[in-house]
Structures are given as C-alpha cells and as structure tokens.
Coordinates of C-alpha atoms and ligand atoms in Angstrom, one line a residue:
M1 CA 77.8 111.8 115.0
Q2 CA 77.3 112.2 111.3
S3 CA 74.5 110.6 109.2
R4 CA 74.6 109.7 105.6
S5 CA 71.5 109.4 103.4
G6 CA 71.2 106.2 101.5
L7 CA 73.2 104.1 103.9
P8 CA 71.5 101.4 106.1
V9 CA 70.7 102.6 109.6
P10 CA 72.4 100.7 112.4
D11 CA 70.3 99.3 115.3
E12 CA 70.3 100.8 118.7
S13 CA 73.0 98.7 120.2
A14 CA 75.4 99.3 117.3
L15 CA 74.7 103.1 117.6
A16 CA 75.4 102.9 121.3
H17 CA 78.7 101.1 120.5
S18 CA 79.7 103.8 118.0
V19 CA 79.0 106.5 120.6
R20 CA 81.4 104.8 123.0
V21 CA 84.1 104.7 120.2
A22 CA 83.5 108.4 119.5
D23 CA 83.8 109.1 123.2
L24 CA 87.1 107.4 123.3
V25 CA 88.3 109.5 120.4
R26 CA 87.0 112.7 122.1
A27 CA 88.9 111.7 125.3
R28 CA 92.1 111.2 123.2
L29 CA 91.6 114.6 121.5
A30 CA 91.2 116.3 124.9
D31 CA 94.4 114.6 126.2
A32 CA 96.2 115.7 123.0
G33 CA 95.2 119.3 123.1
G34 CA 92.4 119.1 120.5
W35 CA 94.2 117.5 117.5
I36 CA 95.4 113.9 116.6
S37 CA 97.0 112.6 113.4
F38 CA 94.8 110.6 111.1
A39 CA 96.9 107.5 111.7
D40 CA 96.1 107.8 115.4
Y41 CA 92.4 108.2 114.7
M42 CA 92.4 105.2 112.3
D43 CA 94.3 103.2 115.0
L44 CA 91.7 104.0 117.6
V45 CA 88.5 103.4 115.6
L46 CA 89.8 100.2 114.1
Y47 CA 91.9 98.6 116.9
A48 CA 91.1 100.1 120.3
P49 CA 90.9 97.0 122.5
G50 CA 87.3 95.9 122.9
L51 CA 85.9 98.9 121.0
G52 CA 87.6 99.3 117.6
Y53 CA 86.0 97.9 114.4
Y54 CA 88.3 94.9 114.2
S55 CA 88.6 94.4 118.0
A56 CA 84.9 94.3 118.9
G57 CA 82.1 92.0 117.8
A58 CA 80.8 93.6 114.5
Q59 CA 80.0 91.1 111.8
K60 CA 82.5 92.7 109.3
F61 CA 83.0 89.9 106.7
G62 CA 80.5 88.4 104.2
P63 CA 77.1 89.3 102.9
A64 CA 75.7 90.2 106.4
G65 CA 78.8 92.3 107.1
D66 CA 80.5 95.2 105.4
F67 CA 82.8 93.7 102.7
V68 CA 83.9 90.4 101.2
T69 CA 87.5 89.3 100.9
A70 CA 88.9 86.6 98.5
P71 CA 88.8 83.8 101.1
G72 CA 85.1 84.5 101.6
L73 CA 84.2 83.9 98.0
G74 CA 84.9 80.2 98.1
S75 CA 87.9 77.9 98.6
I76 CA 89.8 78.4 95.3
F77 CA 91.9 81.3 96.5
A78 CA 93.0 79.3 99.5
R79 CA 93.7 76.2 97.4
C80 CA 96.0 78.3 95.1
L81 CA 97.8 79.6 98.1
A82 CA 98.0 76.1 99.4
R83 CA 99.7 75.0 96.2
V84 CA 102.4 77.7 96.6
A85 CA 102.8 77.1 100.4
G86 CA 103.1 73.4 99.8
D87 CA 105.8 73.9 97.2
V88 CA 107.7 76.3 99.5
L89 CA 107.4 73.9 102.5
D90 CA 108.7 71.0 100.3
Q91 CA 111.6 73.2 99.2
L92 CA 112.4 74.1 102.8
G93 CA 112.1 70.5 104.0
G94 CA 109.1 71.4 106.2
G95 CA 108.1 74.4 108.3
I96 CA 105.1 76.4 109.5
V97 CA 102.5 78.7 108.0
L98 CA 102.0 82.0 109.8
E99 CA 98.8 83.9 108.8
V100 CA 98.6 87.5 109.8
G101 CA 95.0 88.8 110.4
G102 CA 93.0 85.6 109.8
G103 CA 89.5 87.1 109.3
T104 CA 86.8 84.5 109.6
G105 CA 89.3 81.6 109.5
A106 CA 88.1 80.6 106.0
L107 CA 91.6 80.9 104.5
A108 CA 93.2 78.9 107.3
A109 CA 90.6 76.2 107.2
D110 CA 90.6 75.9 103.3
L111 CA 94.4 76.0 103.2
L112 CA 94.8 73.3 105.8
D113 CA 92.2 71.2 104.1
A114 CA 94.0 71.5 100.8
L115 CA 97.4 70.7 102.5
R116 CA 95.9 67.7 104.3
P117 CA 98.2 65.0 102.9
H118 CA 101.3 67.0 103.9
P119 CA 100.1 69.6 106.5
P120 CA 102.5 72.2 107.9
R121 CA 104.1 71.5 111.2
Q122 CA 102.1 74.3 112.7
Y123 CA 99.5 76.9 111.5
L124 CA 100.0 80.1 113.4
L125 CA 97.4 82.8 113.4
L126 CA 98.4 86.2 114.5
E127 CA 95.1 87.7 115.5
L128 CA 94.6 90.7 117.7
S129 CA 90.8 90.4 118.0
A130 CA 89.3 88.0 120.6
D131 CA 86.1 88.0 118.7
L132 CA 87.8 86.9 115.4
R133 CA 89.8 84.3 117.3
D134 CA 86.6 82.7 118.5
R135 CA 85.2 82.7 114.9
Q136 CA 88.4 81.2 113.5
R137 CA 88.4 78.5 116.1
A138 CA 84.8 77.6 115.4
R139 CA 85.4 77.5 111.6
L140 CA 88.5 75.3 112.0
A141 CA 86.9 73.0 114.5
A142 CA 84.0 72.4 112.0
Q143 CA 86.1 72.0 108.9
V144 CA 89.4 70.5 109.9
P145 CA 88.9 69.0 113.4
D146 CA 91.8 66.5 112.9
L147 CA 94.2 69.4 112.2
L148 CA 93.1 71.7 115.0
D149 CA 95.9 70.7 117.3
R150 CA 98.4 72.1 114.8
V151 CA 96.7 75.6 115.0
Q152 CA 98.0 78.1 117.5
W153 CA 96.9 81.7 118.0
L154 CA 99.4 84.4 118.7
D155 CA 98.9 88.0 120.0
R156 CA 102.3 89.1 118.8
L157 CA 104.9 88.0 116.4
P158 CA 107.1 85.1 117.8
A159 CA 110.4 86.1 119.3
E160 CA 112.3 83.1 117.7
P161 CA 112.6 83.3 113.9
L162 CA 110.4 80.9 112.0
T163 CA 110.9 78.8 108.9
G164 CA 108.0 78.6 106.5
V165 CA 105.4 80.7 104.7
L166 CA 103.8 84.0 105.9
I167 CA 100.5 85.0 104.5
A168 CA 98.7 88.3 104.8
N169 CA 95.6 88.9 102.7
E170 CA 94.3 92.5 102.9
V171 CA 96.3 93.4 105.9
L172 CA 98.7 96.0 104.5
D173 CA 95.6 98.1 103.5
A174 CA 94.4 98.0 107.1
L175 CA 97.6 99.6 108.6
P176 CA 96.8 103.1 109.8
V177 CA 98.0 105.7 107.3
E178 CA 98.8 109.4 107.5
R179 CA 96.9 111.9 105.2
F180 CA 98.4 115.0 103.8
T181 CA 97.5 117.9 101.6
M182 CA 99.7 120.2 99.6
Q183 CA 99.5 124.0 100.3
D184 CA 101.8 126.7 98.9
G185 CA 104.2 124.0 97.7
K186 CA 104.5 122.4 101.2
P187 CA 102.8 119.4 102.7
R188 CA 100.4 119.8 105.5
Q189 CA 99.5 116.9 107.7
L190 CA 95.7 116.2 107.8
G191 CA 94.5 115.2 111.2
V192 CA 91.3 115.2 113.3
S193 CA 89.8 117.8 115.6
L194 CA 86.3 118.8 116.7
R195 CA 84.3 121.4 114.9
I196 CA 80.9 122.2 116.4
G197 CA 81.1 119.0 118.3
E198 CA 81.8 116.8 115.2
F199 CA 85.0 115.2 114.1
S200 CA 86.5 117.2 111.3
W201 CA 89.7 117.3 109.2
S202 CA 92.2 119.9 110.2
T203 CA 95.9 120.5 109.2
V204 CA 99.2 121.2 110.9
A205 CA 102.6 121.6 109.3
A206 CA 103.9 118.2 108.2
P207 CA 106.5 116.8 110.7
A208 CA 109.9 116.0 109.3
A209 CA 109.4 112.3 108.6
L210 CA 106.2 112.9 106.6
E211 CA 107.7 115.8 104.7
A212 CA 110.7 113.7 103.8
E213 CA 108.5 110.9 102.5
I214 CA 106.5 113.3 100.4
R215 CA 109.6 114.8 98.9
A216 CA 110.8 111.2 98.1
I217 CA 107.5 110.6 96.4
E218 CA 108.0 113.7 94.3
R219 CA 111.5 112.6 93.3
D220 CA 110.2 109.1 92.4
I221 CA 107.3 110.4 90.2
G222 CA 109.5 113.2 88.7
S223 CA 107.2 116.1 89.5
R224 CA 106.0 118.3 92.4
L225 CA 102.6 117.5 93.8
P226 CA 100.4 120.5 93.1
D227 CA 98.6 122.6 95.7
G228 CA 95.3 121.0 96.7
Y229 CA 96.6 117.5 96.1
S230 CA 95.8 115.2 99.0
S231 CA 96.7 111.6 99.6
E232 CA 98.0 109.0 102.1
V233 CA 101.4 107.7 103.2
S234 CA 101.9 104.6 105.3
L235 CA 104.7 105.7 107.7
R236 CA 104.0 102.6 109.9
Q237 CA 104.6 100.1 107.2
P238 CA 108.5 100.0 107.3
A239 CA 108.5 99.1 111.1
W240 CA 105.9 96.5 110.5
L241 CA 107.9 94.9 107.7
D242 CA 111.0 95.0 109.9
A243 CA 109.1 93.1 112.5
L244 CA 107.9 90.5 110.0
A245 CA 111.5 90.1 108.6
A246 CA 112.7 89.5 112.2
A247 CA 110.0 86.9 112.7
L248 CA 110.6 85.0 109.4
G249 CA 114.1 83.6 109.5
Q250 CA 113.7 81.7 106.3
G251 CA 110.9 81.3 103.8
L252 CA 108.4 83.2 101.7
A253 CA 106.0 86.0 102.7
L254 CA 102.9 86.5 100.5
F255 CA 100.9 89.7 100.6
T256 CA 97.7 90.2 98.5
D257 CA 96.0 93.5 98.6
Y258 CA 94.6 96.3 96.5
G259 CA 97.2 98.8 95.5
Y260 CA 99.4 100.4 92.9
S261 CA 103.1 101.1 92.1
R262 CA 104.1 104.5 93.3
R263 CA 103.7 106.2 89.9
E264 CA 100.2 105.0 89.6
Y265 CA 99.3 105.7 93.3
Y266 CA 100.4 109.4 93.2
H267 CA 99.1 109.9 89.6
P268 CA 98.4 113.6 89.0
Q269 CA 94.7 112.8 88.4
R270 CA 94.3 110.9 91.8
T271 CA 93.9 114.2 93.6
D272 CA 92.2 112.9 96.7
G273 CA 94.1 109.7 97.5
T274 CA 92.7 106.3 98.0
L275 CA 91.1 106.3 101.4
A276 CA 88.0 104.1 101.4
C277 CA 85.4 103.3 104.0
H278 CA 83.2 100.2 103.9
Y279 CA 79.9 100.0 105.6
R280 CA 77.4 97.2 104.8
H281 CA 78.7 96.8 101.2
H282 CA 78.5 100.6 100.6
W283 CA 81.7 102.4 99.7
H284 CA 82.3 106.0 100.7
A285 CA 85.2 108.3 101.8
D286 CA 84.0 109.7 105.1
P287 CA 86.1 108.2 107.9
F288 CA 84.2 110.1 110.6
F289 CA 80.9 108.3 109.8
L290 CA 79.8 105.9 112.5
P291 CA 83.3 105.4 114.1
G292 CA 83.8 101.8 115.1
L293 CA 81.0 100.5 112.8
Q294 CA 82.8 100.8 109.5
D295 CA 86.1 99.6 108.0
I296 CA 88.6 102.3 106.9
T297 CA 91.4 101.4 104.4
A298 CA 93.9 102.9 102.1
W299 CA 95.3 101.3 99.0
V300 CA 98.8 100.0 99.2
D301 CA 101.8 101.8 97.6
F302 CA 103.6 98.6 96.6
S303 CA 106.8 100.5 95.6
A304 CA 107.1 101.7 99.2
A305 CA 106.3 98.3 100.5
A306 CA 108.9 96.6 98.3
R307 CA 111.5 99.2 99.2
A308 CA 110.8 98.9 103.0
A309 CA 110.9 95.1 102.7
S310 CA 114.3 95.2 100.9
A311 CA 115.6 97.4 103.6
A312 CA 114.3 95.0 106.2
G313 CA 116.2 92.1 104.6
F314 CA 113.6 90.6 102.3
S315 CA 114.2 90.1 98.6
V316 CA 111.3 90.8 96.2
A317 CA 110.5 87.5 94.7
A318 CA 107.4 88.6 92.7
Y319 CA 105.1 91.5 92.1
T320 CA 102.1 90.9 89.9
T321 CA 98.4 91.1 89.6
Q322 CA 96.2 88.7 91.6
A323 CA 95.0 87.2 88.3
H324 CA 98.5 86.5 87.0
F325 CA 99.4 85.1 90.4
L326 CA 96.4 82.8 90.6
L327 CA 96.9 81.6 87.0
A328 CA 100.5 80.7 87.7
S329 CA 99.6 79.0 90.9
G330 CA 97.1 76.6 89.5
I331 CA 93.6 78.2 89.5
L332 CA 92.8 76.5 86.2
Q333 CA 93.7 73.0 87.5
E334 CA 91.7 73.7 90.7
M335 CA 88.8 74.7 88.5
A336 CA 89.1 71.5 86.4
T337 CA 89.0 69.5 89.6
D338 CA 85.9 71.2 90.8
A339 CA 84.2 70.7 87.4
T340 CA 84.7 67.0 87.6
G341 CA 83.9 66.7 91.3
D342 CA 80.9 67.8 93.4
R343 CA 82.6 70.6 95.3
A344 CA 80.7 73.6 93.9
P345 CA 77.7 74.1 91.6
A346 CA 78.9 75.7 88.3
P347 CA 77.2 79.1 88.7
A348 CA 78.8 79.7 92.1
M349 CA 82.2 78.7 90.8
A350 CA 81.8 81.0 87.8
A351 CA 81.0 83.9 90.1
E352 CA 84.0 83.1 92.4
L353 CA 86.3 83.0 89.4
R354 CA 84.9 86.2 87.9
Q355 CA 85.5 88.0 91.2
L356 CA 89.0 86.7 91.6
L357 CA 90.2 87.1 88.1
M358 CA 88.4 89.9 86.2
P359 CA 90.3 93.2 85.8
G360 CA 87.4 95.3 87.1
E361 CA 86.9 93.0 90.2
M362 CA 89.9 91.7 92.1
G363 CA 92.0 90.4 89.2
E364 CA 93.9 93.6 88.4
R365 CA 93.2 96.0 91.3
F366 CA 94.6 93.4 93.7
K367 CA 98.3 92.6 93.5
L368 CA 100.6 89.9 94.9
L369 CA 103.9 90.9 96.5
A370 CA 106.0 87.9 97.4
L371 CA 109.0 88.5 99.6
G372 CA 111.8 85.9 100.1
R373 CA 113.7 85.7 103.3
D374 CA 117.0 83.8 102.8
F375 CA 114.9 82.0 100.2
V376 CA 114.3 81.9 96.4
P377 CA 111.2 80.0 95.3
A378 CA 111.9 77.3 92.8
G379 CA 108.4 77.6 91.2
E380 CA 106.9 80.4 89.1
L381 CA 104.8 82.8 91.1
T382 CA 103.4 84.7 88.2
M383 CA 102.8 84.7 84.4
R384 CA 103.6 88.5 84.4
D385 CA 106.6 89.8 86.2
M386 CA 105.8 93.5 87.1
R387 CA 108.8 94.1 89.5
A388 CA 110.4 96.6 87.0
G389 CA 107.4 98.9 87.5
L390 CA 107.8 99.2 91.2
Ligands
SAM401 C1 90.4 93.4 105.8 S1 90.8 92.4 107.2 C2 91.4 91.0 106.3 C3 91.2 89.7 107.0 C4 91.5 88.4 106.3 N1 92.9 88.3 106.0 C5 90.7 88.2 105.0 O1 91.3 88.2 104.0 O2 89.5 88.0 105.1 C6 92.3 93.1 107.8 C7 92.8 92.3 109.0 O3 94.2 92.7 109.3 C8 94.3 92.7 110.7 N2 95.5 93.5 111.1 C9 95.7 94.8 110.8 N3 96.8 95.3 111.4 C10 97.4 94.2 111.9 C11 98.6 94.0 112.6 N4 99.5 95.0 112.8 N5 98.9 92.7 113.1 C12 98.0 91.7 112.8 N6 96.9 91.9 112.2 C13 96.5 93.1 111.8 C14 93.0 93.2 111.2 O4 92.8 92.9 112.6 C15 92.0 92.4 110.3 O5 91.7 91.2 110.8

C-alpha cells in the first residue's frame, strides 16, 4: 500500500479496512489475468458491497470527513432546489421527488422542510449504501419527523415511470470512468496491474468503444489529441442516463456537478485529465492511495452528458453555472429571508454564499444540467443560457 507524505495517517482499523479493499482488488486482478480497466478498479474501491468507500462506514462528508458538498454548507442550496421543485410539481399538478445518491440526507431534509406547505407525494431516495441510508433516516427523523412517512428508500430505479423531479448532486462525477493515453496517434486504455506488489497504471490497446469515443472527441474539438495526452471518458454514463429516462416518465431532472463542455474538458493544455482523489480535505491525483478510504472522482463532460441524455429521450432544458442557476432560482430572496429571520448568523451565511456562488469556489466550476422528460419548465432556470457551448 502506498503512503503519501503530508497526508493525515489513518487509524489502525481504517488501515485494516483498506487492506481488505486492496485484497479484493488483488483477487479481481488474479481472476482477470493481472489487468483490470480503471473503471472496474474505481467501481470496486468505491462501491464493492460492504467494502467500497461509499458502501462502507467511512465518515466521507463534512469537516470530519474527506470533502464538503453544497448541501453540507447550509440549507440555502436545498431551499433554491425546493423552489424549482415546487414550481415543477405545481406545473405537473403534483408528483414525487427522486433523489439519487442522497449523501448525509441534508438535501432531502432541507428540501422537504422548505416544501412543507405543499410537500411532494413521496420523496424517494435511491441509495446503495446501507450506512448512508441509516444516516439519512436519522437526519430526516430529527428534522422533518412529520414528513418521514413520505420518504422511501430504493436500492434500484423504480420499474414504473414516475412523474416529478429527479435530483442528483455530485453523482455524475462519481460514476466510474475509463482512463486513456495517446501513443503513436492511437489511444491506449489505462488500467491497473501489480508492479512489485503495488497497484500501478498499465496500458492495453483501447477497445473499439473507447477508441470510437476518443475519435468522436477529436472530431468535436477539431484536432487530434497529441501523444502523451491522457484523460478520462465516461463510457457508463449513457446507460445510466437511459435508465433514468426510463424511470422518469414526465418531469425535470436536475444534475449539479463540477465539469466542463467538451471543448474545455479536452483542452490541449489539460494534458492529464481531471481525475481527483479526496482524502480528509486534501486533494491529490493518486487513485491507488489507501483504496477504500478516499473518494475518487472525475469532472463531468457535460457535452457528452447532454448528448447521451438527448439520445435517451430527455430534452436539455438548461445548462449553466451553479451561480447563475442559484441566482435564477431565488438565492437572493432566500438570503433576504435569512437576514430578517434568525436562521443563520451572518458570518456563516456569508461563508455559505461565497462557497456556492464565487467563481473560484463552486459558482463557476459547478454547472447545472436540467433535463426535461416530456416536460418544458415554465420558470427560468438560469440567468445565463450556456446550452450553445455544449
Ligand atoms: C459525492 S457523493 C454526493 C452525495 C450527495 N448527493 C451530496 O451532494 O452530498 C456521490 C454519491 O453518488 C452515489 N452514486 C454513485 N453512483 C450511483 C448510482 N449508479 N446510483 C445511485 N447512486 C450513486 C454514491 O453512492 C454517493 O452517495
């Protein structure tokens, strides 16, 4: 197992857990003849039942965890989403909210709290992690006990199409991605093998689907990717969006995440992609460090997501920065309410707004992709329509 100077040292039980996760990867490598794709590695270390980073009991979210997401900063993000969700549900004449990957339950609790006068018929939480389900239930029971009977947990998407609003904050970036590198004008697939007992990058010729996607990227950006250029591609995203389109019969799906349009993502200067690992609020780019104890993510190619969504039967209702989305959906009105009420002391509110809105924080790096399914929202979702750049 690799160590990294400057990063906090895990305790013994966390280290033992990481050894079990590494053993699982080694067993998979042995079964597969010594090499697995990076997407398979990412899938194992994040989602292996009972062992993966998201499936097991690590703290993950908040100051004592590895990273903070928008719902963990305070309630304003959820209240803005509640305004949009409330409008969509009114327009539809009622419906459900389906949240995919509910984290600590903060978004669900704050959103239901904000919608209290006209709550959705049901609030469905698609959550694969038993540990996170427990945390979500505790948070909801403490904050919205009167609405708990409307909350239902799912371990797969519902078979019958739903009407309502689908929300996925920082989920697209958590889907396992493939890594590739260009060599002699051809893409090579980067995967994982063992070198002197340690996990290590190694390449094979890119399979047809990966090569086709990389050639499509080159066509879209109007130039060949140079030798030595490495990056990621989310080959699993189209099937996932297909499944979401089948689950949402009518309504609006809202995805917030960090990412770029394709031209920005595969910019000539971004020579090593966007893969990022988060461990106790430290950022680095080594996915083999402490498997199972750190988050691994890749930024979202929103052009690819929008294209796959359109093929799945969604229409792209909005693509914009998180700041422009929150401004259009009432963050200033929510702020004014807080300033006159006793909800948050001013310094905490200022910090929350800075994080959500500033370009160097989440304001510009994070985007909103809104997808309509047999539905066109009546209200404005953004003050800056960026769909033409996709
Ligand atoms: C970075 S966390 C974000 C959690 C939460 N939405 C938030 O904003 O705090 C990513 C979440 O996506 C979930 N996730 C990833 N792939 C998923 C899938 N295919 N179906 C459902 N949830 C998934 C993970 O389990 C994890 O809870």
